Coordinates of C-alpha atoms and ligand atoms in Angstrom, one line a residue:
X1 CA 0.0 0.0 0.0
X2 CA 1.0 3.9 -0.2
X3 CA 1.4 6.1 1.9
X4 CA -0.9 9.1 1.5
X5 CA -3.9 6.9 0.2
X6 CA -6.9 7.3 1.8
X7 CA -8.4 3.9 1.2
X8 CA -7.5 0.8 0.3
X9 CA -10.2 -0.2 -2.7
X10 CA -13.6 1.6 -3.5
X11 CA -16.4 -0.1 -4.6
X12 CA -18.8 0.8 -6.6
X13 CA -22.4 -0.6 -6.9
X14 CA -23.9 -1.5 -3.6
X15 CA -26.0 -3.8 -3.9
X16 CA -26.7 -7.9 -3.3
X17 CA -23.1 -7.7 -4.8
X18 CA -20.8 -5.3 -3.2
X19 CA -22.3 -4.4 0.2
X20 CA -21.1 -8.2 1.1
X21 CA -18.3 -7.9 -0.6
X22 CA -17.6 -4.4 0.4
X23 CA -18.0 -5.4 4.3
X24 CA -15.6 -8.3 4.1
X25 CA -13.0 -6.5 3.1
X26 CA -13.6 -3.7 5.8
X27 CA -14.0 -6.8 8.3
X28 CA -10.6 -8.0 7.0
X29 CA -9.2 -4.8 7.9
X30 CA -9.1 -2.3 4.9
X31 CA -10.2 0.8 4.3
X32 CA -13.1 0.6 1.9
X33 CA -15.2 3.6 0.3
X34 CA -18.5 2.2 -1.0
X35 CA -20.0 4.7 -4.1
X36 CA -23.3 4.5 -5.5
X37 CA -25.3 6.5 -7.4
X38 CA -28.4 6.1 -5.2
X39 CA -28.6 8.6 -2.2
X40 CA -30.7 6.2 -0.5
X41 CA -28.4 3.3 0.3
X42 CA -25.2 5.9 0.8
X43 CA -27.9 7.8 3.5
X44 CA -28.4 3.9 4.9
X45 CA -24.3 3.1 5.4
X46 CA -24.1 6.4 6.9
X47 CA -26.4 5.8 9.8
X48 CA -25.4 2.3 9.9
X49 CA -28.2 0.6 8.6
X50 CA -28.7 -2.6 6.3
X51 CA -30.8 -2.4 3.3
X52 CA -30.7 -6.1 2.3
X53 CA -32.4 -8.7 4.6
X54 CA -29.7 -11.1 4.8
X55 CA -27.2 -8.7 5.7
X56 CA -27.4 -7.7 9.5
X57 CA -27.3 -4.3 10.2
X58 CA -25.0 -4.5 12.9
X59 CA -22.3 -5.8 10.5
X60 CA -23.0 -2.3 8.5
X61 CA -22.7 -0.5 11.9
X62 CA -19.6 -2.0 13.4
X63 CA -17.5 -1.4 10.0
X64 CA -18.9 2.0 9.7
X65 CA -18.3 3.2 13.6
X66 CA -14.3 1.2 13.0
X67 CA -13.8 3.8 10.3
X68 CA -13.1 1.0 8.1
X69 CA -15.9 1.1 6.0
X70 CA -17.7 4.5 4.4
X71 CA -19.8 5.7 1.5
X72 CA -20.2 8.3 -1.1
X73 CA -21.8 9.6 -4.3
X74 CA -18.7 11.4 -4.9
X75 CA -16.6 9.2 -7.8
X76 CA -13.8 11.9 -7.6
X77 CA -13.0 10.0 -4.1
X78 CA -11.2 7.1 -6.6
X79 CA -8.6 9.1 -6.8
X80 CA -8.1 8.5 -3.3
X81 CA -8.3 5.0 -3.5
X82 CA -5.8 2.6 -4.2
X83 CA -8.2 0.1 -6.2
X84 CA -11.7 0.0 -7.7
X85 CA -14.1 -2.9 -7.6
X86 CA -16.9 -2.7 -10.0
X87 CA -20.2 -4.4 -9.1
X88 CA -22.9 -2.8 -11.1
X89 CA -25.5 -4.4 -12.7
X90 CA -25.4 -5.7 -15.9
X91 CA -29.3 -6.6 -17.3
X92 CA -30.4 -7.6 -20.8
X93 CA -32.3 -4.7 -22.8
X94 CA -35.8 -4.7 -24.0
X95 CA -34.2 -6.9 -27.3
X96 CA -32.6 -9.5 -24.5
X97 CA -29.2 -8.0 -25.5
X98 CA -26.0 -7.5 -22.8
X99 CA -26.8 -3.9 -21.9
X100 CA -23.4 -3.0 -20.3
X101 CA -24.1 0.7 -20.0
X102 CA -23.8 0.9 -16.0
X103 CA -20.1 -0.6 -17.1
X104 CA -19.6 1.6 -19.4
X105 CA -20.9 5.2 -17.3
X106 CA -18.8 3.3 -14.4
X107 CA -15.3 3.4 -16.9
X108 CA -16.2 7.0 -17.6
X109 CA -16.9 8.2 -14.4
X110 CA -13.6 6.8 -12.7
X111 CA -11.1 7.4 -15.7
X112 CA -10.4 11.1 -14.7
X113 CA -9.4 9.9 -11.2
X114 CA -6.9 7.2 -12.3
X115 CA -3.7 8.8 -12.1
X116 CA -1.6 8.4 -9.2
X117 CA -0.3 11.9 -7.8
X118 CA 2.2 13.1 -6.0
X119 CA 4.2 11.0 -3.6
X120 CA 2.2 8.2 -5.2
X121 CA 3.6 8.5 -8.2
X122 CA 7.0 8.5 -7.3
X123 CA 6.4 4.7 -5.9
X124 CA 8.4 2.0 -8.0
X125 CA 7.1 -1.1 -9.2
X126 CA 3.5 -2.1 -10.1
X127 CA 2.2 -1.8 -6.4
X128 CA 2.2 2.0 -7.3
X129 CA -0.7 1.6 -10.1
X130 CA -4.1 1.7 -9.3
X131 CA -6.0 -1.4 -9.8
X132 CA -9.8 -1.6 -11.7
X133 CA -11.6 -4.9 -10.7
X134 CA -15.0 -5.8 -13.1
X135 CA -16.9 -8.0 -10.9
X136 CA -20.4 -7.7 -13.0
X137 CA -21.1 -10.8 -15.1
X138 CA -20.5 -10.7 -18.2
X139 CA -19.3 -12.0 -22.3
X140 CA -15.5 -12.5 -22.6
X141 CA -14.4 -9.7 -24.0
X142 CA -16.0 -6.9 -21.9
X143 CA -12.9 -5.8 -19.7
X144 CA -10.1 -6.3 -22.4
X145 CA -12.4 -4.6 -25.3
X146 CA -15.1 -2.5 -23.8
X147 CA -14.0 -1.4 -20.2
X148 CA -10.2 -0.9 -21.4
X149 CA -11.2 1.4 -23.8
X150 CA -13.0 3.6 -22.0
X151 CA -11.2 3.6 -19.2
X152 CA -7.9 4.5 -21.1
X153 CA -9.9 7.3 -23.7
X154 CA -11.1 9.3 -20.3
X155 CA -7.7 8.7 -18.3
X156 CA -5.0 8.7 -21.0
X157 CA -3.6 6.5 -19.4
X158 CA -2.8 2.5 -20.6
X159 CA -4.3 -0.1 -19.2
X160 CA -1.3 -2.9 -18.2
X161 CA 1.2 -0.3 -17.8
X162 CA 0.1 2.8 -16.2
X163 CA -2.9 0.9 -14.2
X164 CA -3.6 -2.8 -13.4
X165 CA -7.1 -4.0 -14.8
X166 CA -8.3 -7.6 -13.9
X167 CA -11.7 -9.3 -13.8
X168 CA -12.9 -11.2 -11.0
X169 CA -16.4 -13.0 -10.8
X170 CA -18.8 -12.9 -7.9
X171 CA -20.2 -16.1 -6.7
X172 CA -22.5 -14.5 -3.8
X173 CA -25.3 -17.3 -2.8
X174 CA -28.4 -15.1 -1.6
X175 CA -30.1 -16.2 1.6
X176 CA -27.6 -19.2 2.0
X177 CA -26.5 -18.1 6.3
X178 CA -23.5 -20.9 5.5
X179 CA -22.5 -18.8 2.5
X180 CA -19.6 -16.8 3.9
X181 CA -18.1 -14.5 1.1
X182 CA -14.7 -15.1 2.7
X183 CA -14.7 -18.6 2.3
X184 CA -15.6 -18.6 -1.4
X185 CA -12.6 -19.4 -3.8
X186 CA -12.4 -16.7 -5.8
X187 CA -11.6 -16.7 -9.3
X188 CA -9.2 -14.0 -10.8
X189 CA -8.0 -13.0 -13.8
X190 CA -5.7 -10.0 -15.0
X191 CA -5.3 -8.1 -18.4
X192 CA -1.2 -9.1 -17.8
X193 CA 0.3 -11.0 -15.5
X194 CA 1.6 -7.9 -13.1
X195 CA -2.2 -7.0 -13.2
X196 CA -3.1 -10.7 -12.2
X197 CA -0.5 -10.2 -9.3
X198 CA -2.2 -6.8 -7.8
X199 CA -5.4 -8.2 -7.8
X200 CA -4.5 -11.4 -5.8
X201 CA -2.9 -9.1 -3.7
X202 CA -6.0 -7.0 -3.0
X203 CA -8.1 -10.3 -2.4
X204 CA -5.8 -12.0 -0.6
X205 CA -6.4 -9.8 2.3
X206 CA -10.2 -10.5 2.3
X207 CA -10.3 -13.8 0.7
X208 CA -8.8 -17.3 1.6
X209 CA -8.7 -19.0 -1.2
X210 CA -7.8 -17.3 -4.7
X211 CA -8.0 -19.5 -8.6
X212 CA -5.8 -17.3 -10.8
X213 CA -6.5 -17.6 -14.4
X214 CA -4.6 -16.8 -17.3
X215 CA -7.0 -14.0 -18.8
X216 CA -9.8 -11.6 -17.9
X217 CA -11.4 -13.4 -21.0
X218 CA -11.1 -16.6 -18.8
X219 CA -12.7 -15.4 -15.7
X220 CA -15.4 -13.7 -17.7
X221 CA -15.9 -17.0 -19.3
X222 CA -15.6 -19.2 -15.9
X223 CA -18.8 -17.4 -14.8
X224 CA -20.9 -17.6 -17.6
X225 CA -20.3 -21.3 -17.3
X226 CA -21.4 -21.6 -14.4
X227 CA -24.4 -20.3 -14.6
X228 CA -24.8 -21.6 -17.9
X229 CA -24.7 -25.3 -16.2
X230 CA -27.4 -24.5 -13.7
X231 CA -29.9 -23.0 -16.5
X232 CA -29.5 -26.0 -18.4
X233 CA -29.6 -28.6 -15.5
X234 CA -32.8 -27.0 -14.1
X235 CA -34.8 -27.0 -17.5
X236 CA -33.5 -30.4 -17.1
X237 CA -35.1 -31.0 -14.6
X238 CA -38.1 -29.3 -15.4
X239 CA -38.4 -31.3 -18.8
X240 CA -38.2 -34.5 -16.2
X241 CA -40.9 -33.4 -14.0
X242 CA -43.5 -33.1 -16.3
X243 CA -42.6 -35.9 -18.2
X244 CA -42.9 -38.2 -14.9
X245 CA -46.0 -36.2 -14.0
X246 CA -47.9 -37.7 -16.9
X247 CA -46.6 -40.8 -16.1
X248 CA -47.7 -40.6 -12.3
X249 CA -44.0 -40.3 -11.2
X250 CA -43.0 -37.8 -8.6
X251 CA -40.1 -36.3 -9.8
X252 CA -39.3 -34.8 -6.5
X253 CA -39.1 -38.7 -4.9
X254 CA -37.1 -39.1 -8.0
X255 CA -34.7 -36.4 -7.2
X256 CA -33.8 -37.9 -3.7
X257 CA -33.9 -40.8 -4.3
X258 CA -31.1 -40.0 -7.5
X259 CA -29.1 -37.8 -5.2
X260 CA -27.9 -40.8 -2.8
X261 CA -25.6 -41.7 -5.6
X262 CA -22.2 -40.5 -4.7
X263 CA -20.6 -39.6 -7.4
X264 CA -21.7 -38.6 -10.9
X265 CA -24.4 -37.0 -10.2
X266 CA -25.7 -33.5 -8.7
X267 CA -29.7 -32.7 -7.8
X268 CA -31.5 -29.7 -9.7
X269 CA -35.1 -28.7 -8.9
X270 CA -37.9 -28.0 -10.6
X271 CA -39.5 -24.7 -10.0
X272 CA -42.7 -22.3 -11.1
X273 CA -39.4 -20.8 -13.7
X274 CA -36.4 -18.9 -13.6
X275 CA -35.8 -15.9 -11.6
X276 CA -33.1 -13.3 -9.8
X277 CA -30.5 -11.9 -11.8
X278 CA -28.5 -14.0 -13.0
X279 CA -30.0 -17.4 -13.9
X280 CA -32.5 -16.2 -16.6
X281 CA -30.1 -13.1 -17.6
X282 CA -26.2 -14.3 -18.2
X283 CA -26.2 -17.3 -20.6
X284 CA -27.5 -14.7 -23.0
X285 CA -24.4 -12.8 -22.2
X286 CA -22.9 -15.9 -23.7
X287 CA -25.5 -16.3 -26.7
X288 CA -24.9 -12.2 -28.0
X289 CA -21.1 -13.1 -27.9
X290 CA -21.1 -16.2 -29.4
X291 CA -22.8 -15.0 -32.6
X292 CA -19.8 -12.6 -33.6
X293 CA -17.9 -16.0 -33.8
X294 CA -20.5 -17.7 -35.9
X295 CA -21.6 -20.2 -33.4
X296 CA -25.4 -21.1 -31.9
X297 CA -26.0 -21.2 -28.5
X298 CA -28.2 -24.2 -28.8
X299 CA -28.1 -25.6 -24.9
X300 CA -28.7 -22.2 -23.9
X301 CA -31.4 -21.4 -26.3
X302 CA -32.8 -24.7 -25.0
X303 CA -33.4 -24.5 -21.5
X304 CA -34.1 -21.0 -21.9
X305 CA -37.1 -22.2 -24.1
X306 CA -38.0 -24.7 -21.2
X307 CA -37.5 -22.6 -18.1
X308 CA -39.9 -19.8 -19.8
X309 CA -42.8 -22.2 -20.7
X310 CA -43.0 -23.0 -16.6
X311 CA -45.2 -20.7 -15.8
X312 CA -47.7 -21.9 -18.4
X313 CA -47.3 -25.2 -16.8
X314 CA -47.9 -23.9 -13.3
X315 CA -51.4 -21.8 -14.9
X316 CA -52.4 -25.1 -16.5
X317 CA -52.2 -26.8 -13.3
X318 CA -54.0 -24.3 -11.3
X319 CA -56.9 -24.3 -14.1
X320 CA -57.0 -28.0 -13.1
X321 CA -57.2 -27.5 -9.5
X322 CA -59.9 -25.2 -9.8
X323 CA -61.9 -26.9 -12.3
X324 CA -61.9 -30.1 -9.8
X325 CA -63.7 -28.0 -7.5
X326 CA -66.1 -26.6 -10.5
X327 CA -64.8 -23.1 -11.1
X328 CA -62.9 -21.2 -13.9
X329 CA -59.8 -19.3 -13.5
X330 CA -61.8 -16.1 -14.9
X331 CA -63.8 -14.6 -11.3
X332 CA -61.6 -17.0 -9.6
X333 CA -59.6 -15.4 -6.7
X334 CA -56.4 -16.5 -6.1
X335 CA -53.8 -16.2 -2.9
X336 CA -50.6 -16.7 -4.4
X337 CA -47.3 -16.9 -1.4
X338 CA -44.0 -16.1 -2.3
X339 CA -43.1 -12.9 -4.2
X340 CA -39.3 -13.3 -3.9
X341 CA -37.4 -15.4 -6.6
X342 CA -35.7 -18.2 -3.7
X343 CA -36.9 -19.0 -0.3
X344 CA -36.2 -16.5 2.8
X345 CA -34.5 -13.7 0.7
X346 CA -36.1 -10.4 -0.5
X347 CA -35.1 -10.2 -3.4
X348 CA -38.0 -10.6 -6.3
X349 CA -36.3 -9.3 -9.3
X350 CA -37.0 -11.3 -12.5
X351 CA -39.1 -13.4 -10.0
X352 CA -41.9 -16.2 -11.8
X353 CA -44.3 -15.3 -9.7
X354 CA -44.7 -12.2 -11.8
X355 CA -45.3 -13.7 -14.4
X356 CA -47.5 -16.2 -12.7
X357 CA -49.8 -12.8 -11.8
X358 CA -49.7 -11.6 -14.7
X359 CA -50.7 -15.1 -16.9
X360 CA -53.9 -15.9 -14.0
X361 CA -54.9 -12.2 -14.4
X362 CA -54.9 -12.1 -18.1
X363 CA -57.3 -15.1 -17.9
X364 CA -59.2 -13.2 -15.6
X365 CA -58.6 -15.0 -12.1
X366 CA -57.8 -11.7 -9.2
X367 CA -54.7 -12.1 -7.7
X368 CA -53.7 -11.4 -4.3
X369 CA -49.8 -11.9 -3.0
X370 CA -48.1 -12.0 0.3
X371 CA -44.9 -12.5 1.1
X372 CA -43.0 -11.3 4.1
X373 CA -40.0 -9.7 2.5
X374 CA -41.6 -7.8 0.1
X375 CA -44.6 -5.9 1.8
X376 CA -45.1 -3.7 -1.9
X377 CA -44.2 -3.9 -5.1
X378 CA -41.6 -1.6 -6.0
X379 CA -41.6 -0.4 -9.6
X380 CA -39.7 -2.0 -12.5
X381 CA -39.3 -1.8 -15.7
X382 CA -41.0 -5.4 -16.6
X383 CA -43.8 -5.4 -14.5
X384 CA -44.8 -1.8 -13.5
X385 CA -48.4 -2.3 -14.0
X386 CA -48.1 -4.2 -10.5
X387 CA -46.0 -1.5 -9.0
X388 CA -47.7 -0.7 -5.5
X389 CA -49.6 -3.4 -4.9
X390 CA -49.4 -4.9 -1.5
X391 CA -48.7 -7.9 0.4
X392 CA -52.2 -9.2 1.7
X393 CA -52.6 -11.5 5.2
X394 CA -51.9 -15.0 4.6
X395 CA -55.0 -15.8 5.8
X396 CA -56.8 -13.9 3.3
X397 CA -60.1 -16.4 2.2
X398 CA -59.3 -17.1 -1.9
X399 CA -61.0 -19.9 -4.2
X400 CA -57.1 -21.3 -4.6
X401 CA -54.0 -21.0 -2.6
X402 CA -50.7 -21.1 -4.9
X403 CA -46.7 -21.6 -3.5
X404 CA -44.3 -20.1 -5.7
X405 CA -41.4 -19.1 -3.1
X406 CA -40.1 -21.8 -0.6
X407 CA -40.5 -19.1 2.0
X408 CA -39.6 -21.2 5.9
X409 CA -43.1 -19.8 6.6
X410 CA -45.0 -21.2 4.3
X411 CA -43.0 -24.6 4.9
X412 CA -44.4 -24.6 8.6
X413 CA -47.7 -23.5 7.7
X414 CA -50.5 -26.0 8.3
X415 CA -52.9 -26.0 5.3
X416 CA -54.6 -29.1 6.7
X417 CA -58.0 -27.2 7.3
X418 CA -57.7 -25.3 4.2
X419 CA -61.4 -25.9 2.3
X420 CA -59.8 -24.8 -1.1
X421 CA -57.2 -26.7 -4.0
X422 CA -53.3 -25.7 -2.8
X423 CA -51.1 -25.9 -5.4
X424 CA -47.4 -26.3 -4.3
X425 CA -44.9 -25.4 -7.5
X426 CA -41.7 -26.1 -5.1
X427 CA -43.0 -29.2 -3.0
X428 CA -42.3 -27.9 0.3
X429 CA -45.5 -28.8 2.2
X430 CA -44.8 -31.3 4.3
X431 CA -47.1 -34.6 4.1
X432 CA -49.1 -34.0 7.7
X433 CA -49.7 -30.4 6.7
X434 CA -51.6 -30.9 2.9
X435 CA -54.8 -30.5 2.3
X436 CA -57.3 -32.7 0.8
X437 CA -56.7 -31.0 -2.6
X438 CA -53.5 -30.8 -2.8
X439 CA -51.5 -30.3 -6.1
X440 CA -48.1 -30.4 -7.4
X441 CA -47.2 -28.0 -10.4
Ligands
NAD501 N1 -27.1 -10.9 -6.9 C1 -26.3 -11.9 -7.0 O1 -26.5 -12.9 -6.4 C2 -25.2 -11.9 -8.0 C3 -24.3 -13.0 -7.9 C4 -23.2 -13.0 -8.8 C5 -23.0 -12.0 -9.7 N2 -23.9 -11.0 -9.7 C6 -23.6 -9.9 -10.7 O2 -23.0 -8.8 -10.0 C7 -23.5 -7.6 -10.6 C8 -24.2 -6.7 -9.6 O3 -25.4 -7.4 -9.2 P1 -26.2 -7.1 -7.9 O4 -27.1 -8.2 -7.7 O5 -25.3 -6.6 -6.8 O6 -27.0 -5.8 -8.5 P2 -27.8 -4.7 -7.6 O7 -28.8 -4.1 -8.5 O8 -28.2 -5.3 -6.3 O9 -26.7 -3.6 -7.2 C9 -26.1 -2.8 -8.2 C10 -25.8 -1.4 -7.5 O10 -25.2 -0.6 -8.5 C11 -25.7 0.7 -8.4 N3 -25.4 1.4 -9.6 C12 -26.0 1.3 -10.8 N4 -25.3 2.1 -11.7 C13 -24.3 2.6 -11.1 C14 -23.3 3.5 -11.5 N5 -23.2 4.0 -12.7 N6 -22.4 3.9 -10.6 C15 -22.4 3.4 -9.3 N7 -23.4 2.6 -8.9 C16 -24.3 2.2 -9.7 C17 -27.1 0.5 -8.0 O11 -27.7 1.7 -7.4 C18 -27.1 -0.7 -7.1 O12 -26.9 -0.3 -5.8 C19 -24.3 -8.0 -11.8 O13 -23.4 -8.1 -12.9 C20 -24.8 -9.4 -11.5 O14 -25.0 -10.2 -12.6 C21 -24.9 -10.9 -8.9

């Protein structure tokens, strides 16, 4: 580190991504400037406060009162920072394209602040440049092409040899309490192999476990893979289930029963469809990129095929319920639980059950939510007809209950007494606890 630097790294894009992050290094003991450009969640790190669920405010607090961990709206504080993280979303446009404009306004706005000064300057060896960290998924190609350029039009500056550039994926597990960021390996992967070194240097001191990779290309791709694997592997799964569903086969018995094998083999489960924001968003990162090399995503393509036809599968089964009790979806009302996209998070972007409200109501069922974490709908671009609508009592009387989050409340909830169909798209209602008409989607 040297000497007259204020912090250690800055990072920038607070969200499920970098607060996390963002805290673990301040709980590792470095000086970290969180910038954002909303004034809400820099007003909420002021005061000490958490605006995720799964992210105790206390941990904001004691990193904030240490010193060790501040925030800002101010991007001309890079300059006092010895390295930038990135973590800003990265969503697909209204043509399911890679929009990587928050990347892009990111490169511009920290270029100007690049330069080392002063007694900075004047330190030998690469541990004297600044380093730029992506972290935001993304195609192979976007910190070498895209970032780079922008980053060395605003700064003059060139990337490798007057500052370090690097990518490094995130591989944050929402709502998972084992998930501890430190204890993540952590792939990394520099523009040159100086860059590569400053950014396991950086990580080092908040992570235990570091993968270097040859490339930021590599890195970029590692992710994408990942994620890639778990899109396919759950429309996989989702093929299976209703396959074995017309057959009378539960494929959830199936699943367990397939998982005691020890090797060879890793469970996936069904679900109402994708959501969150990765899952349903990065293999088309992939699929954009792959085009310019002439190649067909044709997995990807695939499953995303399969994983977007779930919801139809889930409205066809509750058209069933209700007919087996003599009444149409259209006047029907239904309760439906879980906003969120996974269980005990609050997180509901790109969640199924939107599009679950939005199918029912179109065939003229009236649909009421609730869901613990998310008391109102918050405006988005996808669904903003919804925006404002509020999370109901759980008890509120419907012609059909639906499950479309694995919320722990609703898993403990006894439905026993409950008069009307319950359909369960996650099969997490315990045996004891069903109802006489109860139905798997
Ligand atoms: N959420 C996850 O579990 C997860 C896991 C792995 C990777 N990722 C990837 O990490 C990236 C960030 O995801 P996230 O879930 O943290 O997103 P998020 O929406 O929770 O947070 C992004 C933050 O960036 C801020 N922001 C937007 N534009 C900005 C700008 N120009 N300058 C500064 N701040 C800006 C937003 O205000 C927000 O606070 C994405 O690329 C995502 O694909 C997310």
């Amino acid at each position: 580190m040297t000497q007259d630097s204020k912090f250690d790294l800055a990072i920038i894009g607070l969200g499920y991504v970098g607060l996390p992050l963002g805290l673990q290094f301040a709980k590792s003991g470095c000086r970290v400037l969180g910038l954002d450009i909303d004034p809400a969640k820099i007003k909420e790190i002021e005061a000490g406060r958490s605006y995720i669920r799964h992210i105790p405010a206390e941990d904001v607090a004691a990193q904030v009162k240490a010193g060790r961990f501040s925030a800002s709206s101010d991007f001309s504080l890079v300059h006092e920072s010895e390295a930038v993280v990135i973590c800003v979303p990265t969503p697909l446009n209204k043509n399911r394209e890679p929009d990587i404009s928050y990347i892009l306004k990111t490169g511009e706005a920290i270029a100007p602040y690049l330069k080392l000064q002063g007694e900075r300057r004047e330190v030998e060896g690469s541990m004297g440049k600044k380093l730029v960290v992506l972290e935001s998924t993304t195609y192979p190609g976007t910190t070498d092409e895209d970032l780079k350029k922008v980053l060395e039009k605003g700064s003059g500056l060139k990337a490798g040899v007057d500052f370090h550039l690097a990518f490094s994926p995130e591989r944050e597990d929402p709502g998972n309490p084992q998930s501890k960021v430190a204890e993540i390996p952590k792939v990394v992967g520099g523009l040159t192999p100086a860059c590569l070194e400053r950014a396991k240097e950086l990580y080092g001191k908040a992570i235990k476990k570091l993968v270097p990779v040859s490339s930021t290309r590599a890195a970029e791709a590692t992710k994408l893979m990942e994620n890639i694997f778990r899109s396919v592997n759950i429309a996989l799964v989702n093929e299976l289930k209703i396959i074995y569903g017309s057959m009378g086969i539960d494929i959830w018995e199936v699943i367990e029963a397939a998982k005691t094998k020890p090797f060879g083999f890793m469970p996936f489960y069904p679900g109402p469809g994708l959501g969150g924001h990765c899952i349903p968003i990065d293999p088309f990162y992939l699929t954009w990129k792959a085009r310019e090399y002439g190649h067909p995503t044709r997995f990807i393509e695939l499953a995303g095929e399969i994983n977007t036809a779930m919801p139809d599968h889930v409205v066809a089964r509750v058209g069933e319920a209700l007919n087996s009790v003599g009444k149409p979806i259209k006047g029907s009302k239904i309760l439906l639980l879980g906003l969120a996209y996974k269980a005990d998070i609050d997180d509901d972007r790109e969640s199924p059950s939107y599009i679950l409200i939005e199918k029912l109501e179109s065939k003229g069922a009236q649909v009421d939510y609730h869901d613990p974490y998310v008391p109102v709908i918050r405006k988005t671009r996808e669904h903003s007809p919804l925006a404002g609508r509020k999370s109901v009592s759980m008890d509120t009387p419907s012609d059909l209950v639906l499950i479309s989050t694995a919320h722990e409340q609703f898993k403990s909830h006894n439905y026993a007494d409950l008069r009307t169909p319950l359909v369960d798209t996650r099969n997490c209602v315990l045996p004891q606890y069903r109802p006489k008409s109860y139905w798997q989607a």
